[in-house]
Amino acid sequence: MIRYLRLFTLLLAFCFASIAQGQSLKGGLRYVPGKEHILVVKLNNSGDQSRGKNSEATLEEYLNEDLSLNGVSLRKVFDESSPEALDFEKKVNTSSSRSKGSDTFSFSDYKIVKIENASNEELLEIAKELEEQDFVAFADLVAETSPAPPADIAPTTDDMTWRQTYLGADPGVNAEYAWSLGIKGKGIKIGDIEYDVNRFHEEWVDEGKVSYAEGLTPIQTQWGHGHGTAVAGIMVAQHNGYGMDGIVPDAEEFILFAEASEEADALHGSPYNRAFGMQKALTQLDAGDVFLLEIQTQGYNPGGAGYEKYVPGEYEKAVWDMTKAASDAGIIVVATGGNGSSQTQTGENLDASQYQPYRDRGHSGAIMVGAGSSDTYHNKLGYSTYGSRFDLQGWGQGVATTGEWYGDIKVGGDENQAYKYSFGGTSAAGPMVASCVVAVQSFAKERLGRLMTANEIRDLLVQTGTPQYAGDNAHVGPLPDLKAAFERLLQENPIGVTIHDIKGGINNDIYLDRGETVTLEVEVYNHGNSTLSSADLVLQLQGAAASSVSITQNNLSAVNIPSKGSKKVIFELTADSNAPAQSTLTLVVNTTAGNNTLTVDKEIIVAPNPRLEWSSDVFAEAVSNDGKINDEAIVITLVSDEFKVSAGQILENGKDYTLANLPNRLKSVLKVTSPTTAELTLEGMALAHQNANDVSDLAIEILVASLKSGATGLENASQILNIDYKDEYKIVYIPEPAGVGYGNMVANSGRTWTHSYLEREDNSNIYADGGNNGGIGTLYTPANATLEFETYQKRCIVVPNTKDLERLGDGYLVTPNDSWDQAGNYVGQMFMISRDGYRDWWGQTDYFGFEFTLDGEKVMAWVKATVNNNGTEFILDEYAYNSTPGGSIRTGQTEIDPLVSYEIGVFEESDANDGSIGNTVLVNLNNDTFVRASGQLNNTEFTVTGLPQGLIMSANIIDSKHLELVITGNAANHGVDDNATVQFTLNDNAFASGNGPEGNTTTFSIEFNDNAMSPSISYSDVEFVEAVSNDGSISTVINVTLEDDNFSSKLVDFTEGVEFSAANVPNGLEVNISVTSLTTAEISLTGNALSHDDVNSIQNLQISFENNAFESDDAASVENAQGVFTVTFEGENPVLGTEKANEFRVYPNPVDDVMIVGGATVVKRVEIYDISGKKVASVIGKNVIEWSGIESGVYNVFVETDKSSGYVRIIKK
């Protein structure tokens, strides 16, 4: 049966563009084995005239009657009747770019066909049948299982930008050069479709830079928000002196369009629906904005469970259709190309024959991004999808950014201060390239007064990018180089102009009230290489109401503008007191500098409706962590009007404003602080204030009834607000009124409750009756614990190692005031909550919570309480706690036993990729101690099995309650196929108590980075043979091939003593190694052996590659890094062949002071060696050689002429 779990990749086709161009998306149907699918159909809304029905009715009839299917139902993909949807449909259908005769665009054309009990094979056949019908635009099978994404507050965060080498020059994208020009993304919005993002990270929370799209509330998925946070960090992390720096920090907004949302769930019964998220993007992004598709899908070759072959999201038909239309509408789409597979290292080739139907669709308009290496070679990484469809590459490895996506650091343990040093995949490449696109578009908008198209930006970045390594045939394209790109833009556009609105405005427009004067600046940029002496500006107002606005000066000049600098000129606009309301004008600025002219314009709205500006859209829980909202208010500023009430008065909810979705027990207060400002605060304490209760749909609207003027319109009056809670667990604190006596408590039978008796000197401060019953029953706590009971207003703390209760403030404990240890009815054990103000607790079951401190670390816990119908009795049924912050939850009704817990459950291979382990694991022990407080546990005190060969585990004792598990050595086999599960046991004798507690046995996974890496060298031959010239020279060249590693240099020679060493080399010969590619080299022997008779042949020439020869810097791990060769000589004359000897002659012999090389030859080189083979002299281009400085003895002389070369033996007198 097809389970309607989600609408994972049903993506709306804003499809007039594709229809207009006659492109068909039919064909290429397939399904992913082992996964359930849904059938997506897009209808041609003209219907089937032969049946006299519209397309939807025709589809139902065809499925039920023609195909005789049972259990058929159709479901909507979109909220078809929303105002945004209707406005968008109108925009599309009236667009001048649509072809005559095109179908009317409608969201209702997209349907999910649900067929009970249909298998994948049956769905495939049904889809093929449907695509044969004229009333169907296309059908597609979409897998229901969601694929993986394609990977400063106190305490102070360090500056980590030194890790972001991608910000600099090659191998980076040269973002720092763009910043030097003042280009940081201003004026451009960024949309990102994926699962979630942390809006409250310290890198952007103060600026409110990162937000959720309106009408989309992400659901919690297995992917969390770490991936989206990493993407946002690459792009918009603020330049604040700590953490990371984003490439385009001044982008207007980073908007998360959730592909799995609560709203989609409410509409379809399933939260997974990329289409729903992309529908929101089309209505919230403008032409020129950048839309990043951080999505991928299964390709034609699915690869099986766990080995999926991922390709770009646009491989699915509706996504392609959507992307093409968005590009035609002016939105710049940047698409991640997909991580070829989830576990293997093989990327898909989109030029392969099985992807022909995909290529036949044509170009969608998206800028397609692959993953490349982080070095200067810019090779495609193995897992990245590739092919001619790809335009650009970004780093797919080692990208430092924000977030918890397998994060490396959380400052202070805070997820809002989490950072990662090695984000990767096309997930990282996509935002790197998208940031460069934003930078270029920002320059065009801000300085050139226009928007660039996707094709223009693509061409610019491709043509000016750093090329992919020439020897890499798996095409993903160049890496953007913003310096080269901007140098071209500056050369092609010698001047730039920006109009600044000093007053401020909305959406870059200028608002001008009647009788108001606004000061404006025009900034003129000199992009040339020399000073610009003068730029002349002519200002004009265009529009029906132009006469109602005056300009102080129509002709201006900017003088002496330095190279790459700018100058500003100032002028004023004044609106008449009787200017027509809501009139729109255009300010046009024509700038001329020499032969260069640039025209920019800005819209002016005269006498606008009143409007509101909001200081923030986020409320945060106070540090008390009890559901109370902090005192920081959201300031609302009213422009072009005043509030009707005076400062200090409160606007009325329901009359002056409306507020929806306010959490239980919170109250809104909207207080006017001046005629034009008001502050919104939230009072009370939220009943549910766990992280999972965060609010993202607190909808407020300020009504015109709040205004003094009685205006009929108010702009920007509605706002979606957020509430951010701090609690990590579901702990609901029961409030308790003061001085109302006691309630009853019942402990369930079958439970064993233990307690501690806590005394207090002044009982009257807590209990209304002033009696002497000062005990407070609670759960058993260890002697070294600091126990904090949550009260209605404050916490009370049990002082460590005492039973004294320290009262921190007013408020009453929500725990029994006496002990209990067996089942039964305990009268007067809890404070009454029977007053009318607490009736919402009557008859309810919920949890009251507390936290305690173990070894200086806070631990959360709670007790389940059931309140009877009149609030006079409680049943305490269970408790739960976690022994380490963020650790797993334990539940029970007995004392807290000793427990061993582990920080993480995985050991990961280090970045060296050599089989070594890069992390350690911290072990915590509660309510017992280890047998020693320092040193190491010996091999009788712990047991480990399943450890890969070559690795050794040790247990270092940090103190009596903490161990550090360390793995040393190098695994002999360390590919992903060699991942292992290791069982670790702390034996009884490791503990002071002599008993192994809960958690003393656990399993760890050991994860390696990639496919099995066994670097090795192979040689084409093992013998060097003398040349036929019989002169001691060697003719053989031996080819070297390296696998599973790279040589450290390409197309250069290695140096003996640095990259290699050699032994037993015959005198007169020299070993040379030339690198011909990253994985190939040639070994040759140059020179002439002094002794080269056949008896001089050797069997033991040793050539060894050293560490410096390899990228891994580890020669020991490379098999056959040392080669042993033979050198074979052929001749019988150890000095010179007879034929060669006849071509020149040397005399006299013996020689005194001068030797002559005679014969009809040109002498190139003469070298003189002593009998040990040491060179004593060398002469170039002379046939008369001085011997006066050479001692008496026998010498071998090497002579090279234009016709021959050889050795002769000479005696020096």
mmCIF file with all atom_site columns, C-alpha atoms in Angstrom, residues 739-840:
data_model
loop_
_atom_site.group_PDB
_atom_site.id
_atom_site.type_symbol
_atom_site.label_atom_id
_atom_site.label_alt_id
_atom_site.label_comp_id
_atom_site.label_asym_id
_atom_site.label_entity_id
_atom_site.label_seq_id
_atom_site.pdbx_PDB_ins_code
_atom_site.Cartn_x
_atom_site.Cartn_y
_atom_site.Cartn_z
_atom_site.occupancy
_atom_site.B_iso_or_equiv
_atom_site.pdbx_formal_charge
_atom_site.auth_seq_id
_atom_site.auth_comp_id
_atom_site.auth_asym_id
_atom_site.auth_atom_id
_atom_site.pdbx_PDB_model_num
ATOM 1   C CA . GLY A 1 739 ? -0.074 30.831 52.336 1.00 0.00 ? 739 GLY A CA 1
ATOM 2   C CA . VAL A 1 740 ? -3.015 28.623 51.437 1.00 0.00 ? 740 VAL A CA 1
ATOM 3   C CA . GLY A 1 741 ? -2.252 25.507 53.480 1.00 0.00 ? 741 GLY A CA 1
ATOM 4   C CA . TYR A 1 742 ? -1.415 22.015 52.365 1.00 0.00 ? 742 TYR A CA 1
ATOM 5   C CA . GLY A 1 743 ? -2.607 19.540 49.785 1.00 0.00 ? 743 GLY A CA 1
ATOM 6   C CA . ASN A 1 744 ? -2.505 15.771 49.756 1.00 0.00 ? 744 ASN A CA 1
ATOM 7   C CA . MET A 1 745 ? -0.067 13.426 48.008 1.00 0.00 ? 745 MET A CA 1
ATOM 8   C CA . VAL A 1 746 ? -0.453 9.752  47.066 1.00 0.00 ? 746 VAL A CA 1
ATOM 9   C CA . ALA A 1 747 ? 2.512  7.504  46.205 1.00 0.00 ? 747 ALA A CA 1
ATOM 10  C CA . ASN A 1 748 ? 1.512  4.678  43.875 1.00 0.00 ? 748 ASN A CA 1
ATOM 11  C CA . SER A 1 749 ? 1.810  1.140  45.172 1.00 0.00 ? 749 SER A CA 1
ATOM 12  C CA . GLY A 1 750 ? 4.629  -0.951 43.811 1.00 0.00 ? 750 GLY A CA 1
ATOM 13  C CA . ARG A 1 751 ? 6.975  2.038  43.875 1.00 0.00 ? 751 ARG A CA 1
ATOM 14  C CA . THR A 1 752 ? 9.838  2.438  46.287 1.00 0.00 ? 752 THR A CA 1
ATOM 15  C CA . TRP A 1 753 ? 10.340 6.088  47.077 1.00 0.00 ? 753 TRP A CA 1
ATOM 16  C CA . THR A 1 754 ? 13.392 7.334  48.952 1.00 0.00 ? 754 THR A CA 1
ATOM 17  C CA . HIS A 1 755 ? 13.975 10.758 50.379 1.00 0.00 ? 755 HIS A CA 1
ATOM 18  C CA . SER A 1 756 ? 16.300 13.134 52.114 1.00 0.00 ? 756 SER A CA 1
ATOM 19  C CA . TYR A 1 757 ? 15.214 15.194 55.092 1.00 0.00 ? 757 TYR A CA 1
ATOM 20  C CA . LEU A 1 758 ? 16.062 18.853 54.610 1.00 0.00 ? 758 LEU A CA 1
ATOM 21  C CA . GLU A 1 759 ? 15.937 21.221 57.592 1.00 0.00 ? 759 GLU A CA 1
ATOM 22  C CA . ARG A 1 760 ? 15.434 24.955 57.734 1.00 0.00 ? 760 ARG A CA 1
ATOM 23  C CA . GLU A 1 761 ? 15.935 27.321 60.634 1.00 0.00 ? 761 GLU A CA 1
ATOM 24  C CA . ASP A 1 762 ? 13.042 29.699 59.943 1.00 0.00 ? 762 ASP A CA 1
ATOM 25  C CA . ASN A 1 763 ? 10.191 27.543 58.764 1.00 0.00 ? 763 ASN A CA 1
ATOM 26  C CA . SER A 1 764 ? 7.716  30.461 58.808 1.00 0.00 ? 764 SER A CA 1
ATOM 27  C CA . ASN A 1 765 ? 9.425  32.006 55.804 1.00 0.00 ? 765 ASN A CA 1
ATOM 28  C CA . ILE A 1 766 ? 8.230  29.068 53.796 1.00 0.00 ? 766 ILE A CA 1
ATOM 29  C CA . TYR A 1 767 ? 5.160  27.637 55.478 1.00 0.00 ? 767 TYR A CA 1
ATOM 30  C CA . ALA A 1 768 ? 2.139  29.737 56.320 1.00 0.00 ? 768 ALA A CA 1
ATOM 31  C CA . ASP A 1 769 ? 1.321  27.942 59.560 1.00 0.00 ? 769 ASP A CA 1
ATOM 32  C CA . GLY A 1 770 ? 4.680  28.808 61.129 1.00 0.00 ? 770 GLY A CA 1
ATOM 33  C CA . GLY A 1 771 ? 4.993  25.301 62.530 1.00 0.00 ? 771 GLY A CA 1
ATOM 34  C CA . ASN A 1 772 ? 8.099  23.320 63.183 1.00 0.00 ? 772 ASN A CA 1
ATOM 35  C CA . ASN A 1 773 ? 7.564  20.802 60.429 1.00 0.00 ? 773 ASN A CA 1
ATOM 36  C CA . GLY A 1 774 ? 10.455 21.943 58.283 1.00 0.00 ? 774 GLY A CA 1
ATOM 37  C CA . GLY A 1 775 ? 11.275 18.745 56.457 1.00 0.00 ? 775 GLY A CA 1
ATOM 38  C CA . ILE A 1 776 ? 10.854 18.568 52.704 1.00 0.00 ? 776 ILE A CA 1
ATOM 39  C CA . GLY A 1 777 ? 10.544 15.128 51.173 1.00 0.00 ? 777 GLY A CA 1
ATOM 40  C CA . THR A 1 778 ? 12.251 14.690 47.833 1.00 0.00 ? 778 THR A CA 1
ATOM 41  C CA . LEU A 1 779 ? 14.175 12.209 45.731 1.00 0.00 ? 779 LEU A CA 1
ATOM 42  C CA . TYR A 1 780 ? 17.367 10.749 47.108 1.00 0.00 ? 780 TYR A CA 1
ATOM 43  C CA . THR A 1 781 ? 20.375 12.818 46.084 1.00 0.00 ? 781 THR A CA 1
ATOM 44  C CA . PRO A 1 782 ? 24.072 12.005 46.445 1.00 0.00 ? 782 PRO A CA 1
ATOM 45  C CA . ALA A 1 783 ? 26.007 13.703 49.225 1.00 0.00 ? 783 ALA A CA 1
ATOM 46  C CA . ASN A 1 784 ? 28.031 15.757 46.755 1.00 0.00 ? 784 ASN A CA 1
ATOM 47  C CA . ALA A 1 785 ? 24.968 17.136 44.962 1.00 0.00 ? 785 ALA A CA 1
ATOM 48  C CA . THR A 1 786 ? 23.590 20.643 44.949 1.00 0.00 ? 786 THR A CA 1
ATOM 49  C CA . LEU A 1 787 ? 19.844 20.223 44.522 1.00 0.00 ? 787 LEU A CA 1
ATOM 50  C CA . GLU A 1 788 ? 17.753 23.065 43.084 1.00 0.00 ? 788 GLU A CA 1
ATOM 51  C CA . PHE A 1 789 ? 13.975 22.882 43.477 1.00 0.00 ? 789 PHE A CA 1
ATOM 52  C CA . GLU A 1 790 ? 11.992 24.896 40.949 1.00 0.00 ? 790 GLU A CA 1
ATOM 53  C CA . THR A 1 791 ? 9.517  27.297 42.542 1.00 0.00 ? 791 THR A CA 1
ATOM 54  C CA . TYR A 1 792 ? 6.981  29.623 41.042 1.00 0.00 ? 792 TYR A CA 1
ATOM 55  C CA . GLN A 1 793 ? 9.388  32.546 41.074 1.00 0.00 ? 793 GLN A CA 1
ATOM 56  C CA . LYS A 1 794 ? 12.851 31.466 42.208 1.00 0.00 ? 794 LYS A CA 1
ATOM 57  C CA . ARG A 1 795 ? 14.949 28.398 42.937 1.00 0.00 ? 795 ARG A CA 1
ATOM 58  C CA . CYS A 1 796 ? 16.024 27.154 46.335 1.00 0.00 ? 796 CYS A CA 1
ATOM 59  C CA . ILE A 1 797 ? 19.346 25.349 46.654 1.00 0.00 ? 797 ILE A CA 1
ATOM 60  C CA . VAL A 1 798 ? 20.424 22.576 48.991 1.00 0.00 ? 798 VAL A CA 1
ATOM 61  C CA . VAL A 1 799 ? 23.933 23.516 50.059 1.00 0.00 ? 799 VAL A CA 1
ATOM 62  C CA . PRO A 1 800 ? 26.468 20.749 49.149 1.00 0.00 ? 800 PRO A CA 1
ATOM 63  C CA . ASN A 1 801 ? 27.271 18.248 51.914 1.00 0.00 ? 801 ASN A CA 1
ATOM 64  C CA . THR A 1 802 ? 24.608 19.753 54.204 1.00 0.00 ? 802 THR A CA 1
ATOM 65  C CA . LYS A 1 803 ? 20.872 19.597 54.642 1.00 0.00 ? 803 LYS A CA 1
ATOM 66  C CA . ASP A 1 804 ? 20.522 23.383 54.805 1.00 0.00 ? 804 ASP A CA 1
ATOM 67  C CA . LEU A 1 805 ? 18.082 24.987 52.420 1.00 0.00 ? 805 LEU A CA 1
ATOM 68  C CA . GLU A 1 806 ? 19.208 28.353 51.065 1.00 0.00 ? 806 GLU A CA 1
ATOM 69  C CA . ARG A 1 807 ? 16.252 30.491 50.029 1.00 0.00 ? 807 ARG A CA 1
ATOM 70  C CA . LEU A 1 808 ? 16.987 32.593 46.955 1.00 0.00 ? 808 LEU A CA 1
ATOM 71  C CA . GLY A 1 809 ? 13.748 34.554 46.871 1.00 0.00 ? 809 GLY A CA 1
ATOM 72  C CA . ASP A 1 810 ? 10.028 34.539 47.309 1.00 0.00 ? 810 ASP A CA 1
ATOM 73  C CA . GLY A 1 811 ? 8.137  31.514 46.170 1.00 0.00 ? 811 GLY A CA 1
ATOM 74  C CA . TYR A 1 812 ? 7.108  28.150 47.461 1.00 0.00 ? 812 TYR A CA 1
ATOM 75  C CA . LEU A 1 813 ? 8.466  24.702 46.831 1.00 0.00 ? 813 LEU A CA 1
ATOM 76  C CA . VAL A 1 814 ? 6.423  22.279 44.798 1.00 0.00 ? 814 VAL A CA 1
ATOM 77  C CA . THR A 1 815 ? 7.530  19.159 46.660 1.00 0.00 ? 815 THR A CA 1
ATOM 78  C CA . PRO A 1 816 ? 6.110  17.343 49.722 1.00 0.00 ? 816 PRO A CA 1
ATOM 79  C CA . ASN A 1 817 ? 6.995  18.882 53.061 1.00 0.00 ? 817 ASN A CA 1
ATOM 80  C CA . ASP A 1 818 ? 7.683  15.543 54.696 1.00 0.00 ? 818 ASP A CA 1
ATOM 81  C CA . SER A 1 819 ? 9.107  12.168 53.832 1.00 0.00 ? 819 SER A CA 1
ATOM 82  C CA . TRP A 1 820 ? 7.338  9.192  52.240 1.00 0.00 ? 820 TRP A CA 1
ATOM 83  C CA . ASP A 1 821 ? 8.663  5.720  51.670 1.00 0.00 ? 821 ASP A CA 1
ATOM 84  C CA . GLN A 1 822 ? 5.730  3.471  50.857 1.00 0.00 ? 822 GLN A CA 1
ATOM 85  C CA . ALA A 1 823 ? 2.464  3.402  49.007 1.00 0.00 ? 823 ALA A CA 1
ATOM 86  C CA . GLY A 1 824 ? -0.384 5.249  50.643 1.00 0.00 ? 824 GLY A CA 1
ATOM 87  C CA . ASN A 1 825 ? -2.255 8.492  51.123 1.00 0.00 ? 825 ASN A CA 1
ATOM 88  C CA . TYR A 1 826 ? -0.172 11.390 52.436 1.00 0.00 ? 826 TYR A CA 1
ATOM 89  C CA . VAL A 1 827 ? -2.386 14.214 53.674 1.00 0.00 ? 827 VAL A CA 1
ATOM 90  C CA . GLY A 1 828 ? -0.967 17.694 53.775 1.00 0.00 ? 828 GLY A CA 1
ATOM 91  C CA . GLN A 1 829 ? 2.167  16.754 51.877 1.00 0.00 ? 829 GLN A CA 1
ATOM 92  C CA . MET A 1 830 ? 1.929  19.380 49.140 1.00 0.00 ? 830 MET A CA 1
ATOM 93  C CA . PHE A 1 831 ? 0.731  22.951 48.971 1.00 0.00 ? 831 PHE A CA 1
ATOM 94  C CA . MET A 1 832 ? -2.837 23.367 47.880 1.00 0.00 ? 832 MET A CA 1
ATOM 95  C CA . ILE A 1 833 ? -3.516 24.685 44.404 1.00 0.00 ? 833 ILE A CA 1
ATOM 96  C CA . SER A 1 834 ? -7.275 24.614 44.833 1.00 0.00 ? 834 SER A CA 1
ATOM 97  C CA . ARG A 1 835 ? -7.792 28.359 44.340 1.00 0.00 ? 835 ARG A CA 1
ATOM 98  C CA . ASP A 1 836 ? -9.730 29.428 41.267 1.00 0.00 ? 836 ASP A CA 1
ATOM 99  C CA . GLY A 1 837 ? -6.628 30.930 39.687 1.00 0.00 ? 837 GLY A CA 1
ATOM 100 C CA . TYR A 1 838 ? -5.174 27.439 39.244 1.00 0.00 ? 838 TYR A CA 1
ATOM 101 C CA . ARG A 1 839 ? -8.205 25.537 38.015 1.00 0.00 ? 839 ARG A CA 1
ATOM 102 C CA . ASP A 1 840 ? -6.378 24.710 34.766 1.00 0.00 ? 840 ASP A CA 1
#
